[in-house]
Coordinates of C-alpha atoms in Angstrom, one line a residue:
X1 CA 26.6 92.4 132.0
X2 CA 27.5 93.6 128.6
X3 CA 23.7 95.1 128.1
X4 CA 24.5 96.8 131.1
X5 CA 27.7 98.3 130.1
X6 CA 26.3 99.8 127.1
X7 CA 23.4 101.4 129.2
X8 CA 25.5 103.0 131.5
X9 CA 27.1 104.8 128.3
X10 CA 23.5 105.8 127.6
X11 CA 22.0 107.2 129.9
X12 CA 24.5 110.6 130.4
X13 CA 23.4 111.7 126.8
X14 CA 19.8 112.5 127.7
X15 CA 20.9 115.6 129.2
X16 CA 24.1 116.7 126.8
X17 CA 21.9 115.7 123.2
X18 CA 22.5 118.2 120.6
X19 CA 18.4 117.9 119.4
X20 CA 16.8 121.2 119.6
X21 CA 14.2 120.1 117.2
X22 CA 11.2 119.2 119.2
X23 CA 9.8 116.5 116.8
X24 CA 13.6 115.4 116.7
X25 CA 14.0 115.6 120.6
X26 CA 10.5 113.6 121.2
X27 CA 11.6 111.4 118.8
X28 CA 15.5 110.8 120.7
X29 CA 13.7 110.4 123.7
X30 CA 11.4 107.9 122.8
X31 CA 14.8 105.8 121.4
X32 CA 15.9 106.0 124.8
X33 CA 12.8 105.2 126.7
X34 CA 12.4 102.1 124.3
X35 CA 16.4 101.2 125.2
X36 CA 16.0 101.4 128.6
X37 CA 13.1 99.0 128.3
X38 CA 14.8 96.6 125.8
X39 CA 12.1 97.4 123.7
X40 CA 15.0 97.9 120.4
X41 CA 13.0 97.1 117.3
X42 CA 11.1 100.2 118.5
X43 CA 14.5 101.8 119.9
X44 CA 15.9 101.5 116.4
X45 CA 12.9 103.5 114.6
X46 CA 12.9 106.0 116.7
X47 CA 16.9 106.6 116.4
X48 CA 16.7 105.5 112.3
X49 CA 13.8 108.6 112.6
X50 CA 16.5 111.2 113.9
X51 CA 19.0 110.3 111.7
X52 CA 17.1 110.3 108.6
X53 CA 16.7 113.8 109.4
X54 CA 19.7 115.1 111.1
X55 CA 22.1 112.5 109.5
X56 CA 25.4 114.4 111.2
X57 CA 23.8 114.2 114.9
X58 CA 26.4 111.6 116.2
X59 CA 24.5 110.9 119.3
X60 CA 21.8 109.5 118.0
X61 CA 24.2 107.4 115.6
X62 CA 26.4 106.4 118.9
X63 CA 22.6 105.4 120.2
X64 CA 21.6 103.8 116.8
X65 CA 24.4 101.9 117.0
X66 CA 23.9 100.1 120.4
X67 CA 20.4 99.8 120.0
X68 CA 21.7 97.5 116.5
X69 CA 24.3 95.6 118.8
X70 CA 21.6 94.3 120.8
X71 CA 19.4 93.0 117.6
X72 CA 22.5 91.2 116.7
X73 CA 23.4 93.6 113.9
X74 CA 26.9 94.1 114.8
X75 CA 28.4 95.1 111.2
X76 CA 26.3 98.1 110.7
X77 CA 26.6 98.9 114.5
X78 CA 29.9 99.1 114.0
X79 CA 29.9 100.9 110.8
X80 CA 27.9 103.6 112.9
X81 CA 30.3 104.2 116.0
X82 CA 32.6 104.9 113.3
X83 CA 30.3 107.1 111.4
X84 CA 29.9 108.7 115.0
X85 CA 33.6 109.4 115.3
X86 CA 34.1 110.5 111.7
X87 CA 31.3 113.1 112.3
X88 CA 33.0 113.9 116.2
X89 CA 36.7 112.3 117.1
X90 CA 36.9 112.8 120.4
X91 CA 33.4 111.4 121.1
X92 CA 34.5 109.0 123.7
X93 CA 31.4 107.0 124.3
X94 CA 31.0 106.0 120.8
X95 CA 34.8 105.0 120.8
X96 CA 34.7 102.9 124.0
X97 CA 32.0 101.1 122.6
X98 CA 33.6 100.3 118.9
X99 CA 36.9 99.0 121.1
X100 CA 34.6 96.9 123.4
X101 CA 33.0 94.9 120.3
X102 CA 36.2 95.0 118.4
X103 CA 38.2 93.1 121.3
X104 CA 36.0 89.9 119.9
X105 CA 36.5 90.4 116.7
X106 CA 39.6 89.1 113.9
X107 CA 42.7 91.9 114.4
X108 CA 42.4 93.7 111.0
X109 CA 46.0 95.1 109.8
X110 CA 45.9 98.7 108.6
X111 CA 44.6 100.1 105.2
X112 CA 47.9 100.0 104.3
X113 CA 51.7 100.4 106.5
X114 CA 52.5 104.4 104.3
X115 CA 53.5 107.0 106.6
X116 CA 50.1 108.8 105.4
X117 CA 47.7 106.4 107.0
X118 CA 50.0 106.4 110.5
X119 CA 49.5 110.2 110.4
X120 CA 45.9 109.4 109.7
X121 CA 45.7 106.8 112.4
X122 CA 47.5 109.0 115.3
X123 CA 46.5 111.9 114.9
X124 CA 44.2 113.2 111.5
X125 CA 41.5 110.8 112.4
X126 CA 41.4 112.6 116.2
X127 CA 40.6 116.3 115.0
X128 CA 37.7 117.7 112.8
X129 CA 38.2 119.3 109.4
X130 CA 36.9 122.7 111.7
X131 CA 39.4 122.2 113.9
X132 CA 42.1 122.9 111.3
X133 CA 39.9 125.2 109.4
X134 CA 39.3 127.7 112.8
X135 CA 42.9 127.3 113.4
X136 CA 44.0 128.5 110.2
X137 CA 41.6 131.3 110.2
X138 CA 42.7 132.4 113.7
X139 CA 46.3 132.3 112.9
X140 CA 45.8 134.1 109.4
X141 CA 44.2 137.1 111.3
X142 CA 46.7 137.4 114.2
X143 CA 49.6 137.2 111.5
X144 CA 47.9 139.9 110.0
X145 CA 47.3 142.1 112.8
X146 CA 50.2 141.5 113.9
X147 CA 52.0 142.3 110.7
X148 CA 49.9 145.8 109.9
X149 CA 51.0 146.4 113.4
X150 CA 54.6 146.2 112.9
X151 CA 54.4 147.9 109.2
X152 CA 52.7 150.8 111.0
X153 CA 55.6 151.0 113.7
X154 CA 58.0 150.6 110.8
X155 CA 56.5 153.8 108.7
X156 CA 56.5 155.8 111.9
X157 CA 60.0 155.1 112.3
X158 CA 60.8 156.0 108.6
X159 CA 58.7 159.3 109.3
X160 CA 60.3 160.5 112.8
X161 CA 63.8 159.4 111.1
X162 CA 64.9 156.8 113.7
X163 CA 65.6 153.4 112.8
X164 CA 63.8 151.0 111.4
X165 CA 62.4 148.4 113.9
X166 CA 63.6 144.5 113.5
X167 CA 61.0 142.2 112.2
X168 CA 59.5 140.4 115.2
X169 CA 59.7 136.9 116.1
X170 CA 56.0 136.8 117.4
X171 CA 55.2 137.7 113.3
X172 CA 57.5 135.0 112.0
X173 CA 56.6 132.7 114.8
X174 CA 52.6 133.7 113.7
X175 CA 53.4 133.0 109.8
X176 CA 55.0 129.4 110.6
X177 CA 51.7 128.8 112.8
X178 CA 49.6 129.7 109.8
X179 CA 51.3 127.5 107.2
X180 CA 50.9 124.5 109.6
X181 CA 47.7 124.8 109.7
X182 CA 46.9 125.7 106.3
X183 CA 49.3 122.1 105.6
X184 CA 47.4 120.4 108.2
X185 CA 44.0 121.8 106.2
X186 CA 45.0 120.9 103.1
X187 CA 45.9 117.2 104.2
X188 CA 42.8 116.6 105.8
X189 CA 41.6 117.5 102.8
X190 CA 43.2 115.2 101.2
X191 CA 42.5 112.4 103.9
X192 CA 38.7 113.2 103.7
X193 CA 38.8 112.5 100.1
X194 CA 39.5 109.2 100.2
X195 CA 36.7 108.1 102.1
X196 CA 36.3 104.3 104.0
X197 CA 34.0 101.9 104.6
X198 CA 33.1 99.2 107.1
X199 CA 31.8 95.7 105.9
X200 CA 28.4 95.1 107.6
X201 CA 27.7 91.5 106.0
X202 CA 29.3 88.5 107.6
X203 CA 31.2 87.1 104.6
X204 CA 31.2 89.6 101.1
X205 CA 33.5 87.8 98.1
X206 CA 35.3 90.5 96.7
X207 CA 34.8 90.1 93.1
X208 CA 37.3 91.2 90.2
X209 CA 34.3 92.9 88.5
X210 CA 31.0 94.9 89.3
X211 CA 29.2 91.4 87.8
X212 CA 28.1 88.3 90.2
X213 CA 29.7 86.0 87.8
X214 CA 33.3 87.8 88.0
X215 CA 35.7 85.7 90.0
X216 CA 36.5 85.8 93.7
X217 CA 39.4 87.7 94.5
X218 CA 39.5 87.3 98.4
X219 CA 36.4 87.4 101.1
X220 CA 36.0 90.4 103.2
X221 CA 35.0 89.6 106.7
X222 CA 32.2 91.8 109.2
X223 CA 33.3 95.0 110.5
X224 CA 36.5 95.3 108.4
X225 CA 37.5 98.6 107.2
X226 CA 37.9 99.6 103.1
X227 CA 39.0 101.8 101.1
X228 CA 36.2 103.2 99.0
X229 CA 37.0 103.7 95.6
X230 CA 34.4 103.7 93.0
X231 CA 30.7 103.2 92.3
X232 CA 29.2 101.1 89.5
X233 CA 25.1 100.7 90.0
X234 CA 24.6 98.6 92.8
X235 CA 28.1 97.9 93.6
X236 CA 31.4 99.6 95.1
X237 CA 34.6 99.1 94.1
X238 CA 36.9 98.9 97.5
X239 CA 40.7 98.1 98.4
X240 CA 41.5 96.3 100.9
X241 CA 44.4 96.1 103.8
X242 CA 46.3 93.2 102.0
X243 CA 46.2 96.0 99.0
X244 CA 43.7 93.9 96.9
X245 CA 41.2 95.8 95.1
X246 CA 37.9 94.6 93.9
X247 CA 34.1 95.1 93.7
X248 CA 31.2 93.9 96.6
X249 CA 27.6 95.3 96.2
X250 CA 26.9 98.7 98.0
X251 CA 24.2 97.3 100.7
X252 CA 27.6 95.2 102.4
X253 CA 29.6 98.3 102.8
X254 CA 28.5 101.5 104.6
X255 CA 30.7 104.9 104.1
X256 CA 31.8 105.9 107.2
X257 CA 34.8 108.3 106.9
X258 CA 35.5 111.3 104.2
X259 CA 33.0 112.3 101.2
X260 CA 32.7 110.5 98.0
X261 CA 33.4 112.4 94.9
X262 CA 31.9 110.2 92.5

């Protein structure tokens, strides 16, 4: 029954697929062929093959990712859906099927209780950084228009020696629009830059330095979310939801929300 749940969220994307690539496209298809026929080891090179070279397409992620629920592979399935939804919020498949799996799982507590992660939770984790960055741009050119507008009606005034018009509301409503956005921009910004991670190991000991033989601060369990802080060689300094920070080697955690500036 649950193979069959996950199919049915499948099978819809043949025909709404973002691959205009034909190499990339032959090679989707062939992912979903192999899916259908739970053949997955060759299911999960094909989709591995699209990603590698359209790493942003969150279809075949959303794909990758059931195709590694069903080899058992549930941490870096999960770590994918997420990727999925970083890439596209309001992709509902790929959210549906992170809630179904999560439902079995340990309830993991926040990042952390600030107001800024509630804002990121409700509502900055919903919308793309284009989203913001259109509206901005939209709203910057209709205050503008807008406001040339009204400065040429104003001079006209001035010239046939009538009055001079009152500022408009549209224009101030326009210039309030525009610095919401540009705030809204400039936090996700902000939010992007401190990017998170999903543990795809069963158990990781969270260590107190990049080093094996550093104490054990706290274990990390499968498909919890991190802060992703640093990188030191083959390890990744992360911080926790009980706000603990400390170091687990790179191959447990994949990034899966905001870029890395280190």
């Amino acid at each position: 029954m649950k193979k069959l749940a996950f199919l049915i969220l499948i099978v819809p994307l043949i025909f709404c697929t973002p691959l205009k690539a034909h190499e990339l496209k032959k090679s989707f298809e062939e992912g979903l062929a192999a899916y259908q026929k739970q053949n997955f080891k060759k299911a999960l090179s094909a989709f591995q093959a699209v990603i590698e070279k359209d790493p942003y397409n969150y279809v075949a992620l959303y794909n990758l990712g059931l195709t590694q629920y069903q080899l058992k592979q549930e941490g870096i399935a999960l770590a994918n859906w997420r990727r999925a939804i970083g890439i596209s919020p309001l992709f509902i498949p790929a959210r549906k099927a992170l809630e179904h799996v999560l439902k079995t799982k340990e309830v993991f507590p926040p990042l952390s209780n600030s107001l800024w992660e509630m804002l990121h939770l409700s509502f900055f984790i919903y919308f793309p950084l284009d989203f913001f960055w259109g509206g901005l741009l939209v709203a910057l050119l209709l205050s503008l228009w807008m406001l040339i507008k009204f400065l040429g009606k104003k001079k006209k005034h001035l010239k046939d020696n009538l009055p001079p018009p009152s500022f408009p509301v549209s224009v101030t409503i326009s210039l309030c629009v525009t610095v919401v956005f540009l705030l809204a921009f400039g936090f996700k910004i902000w939010d992007l830059a401190h990017p998170r991670g999903t543990i795809t190991a069963k158990q990781v000991a969270l260590h107190s330095a990049p080093d094996k033989q550093s104490s054990t601060l706290i274990e990390v369990s499968l498909g919890q979310e991190v802060f992703v802080e640093k990188q030191s060689g083959p390890w990744r300094q992360v911080l926790v939801s009980s706000g603990i920070s400390g170091w687990i080697p790179s191959s447990s955690v994949t990034l899966t929300y905001g870029f890395q500036l280190w």
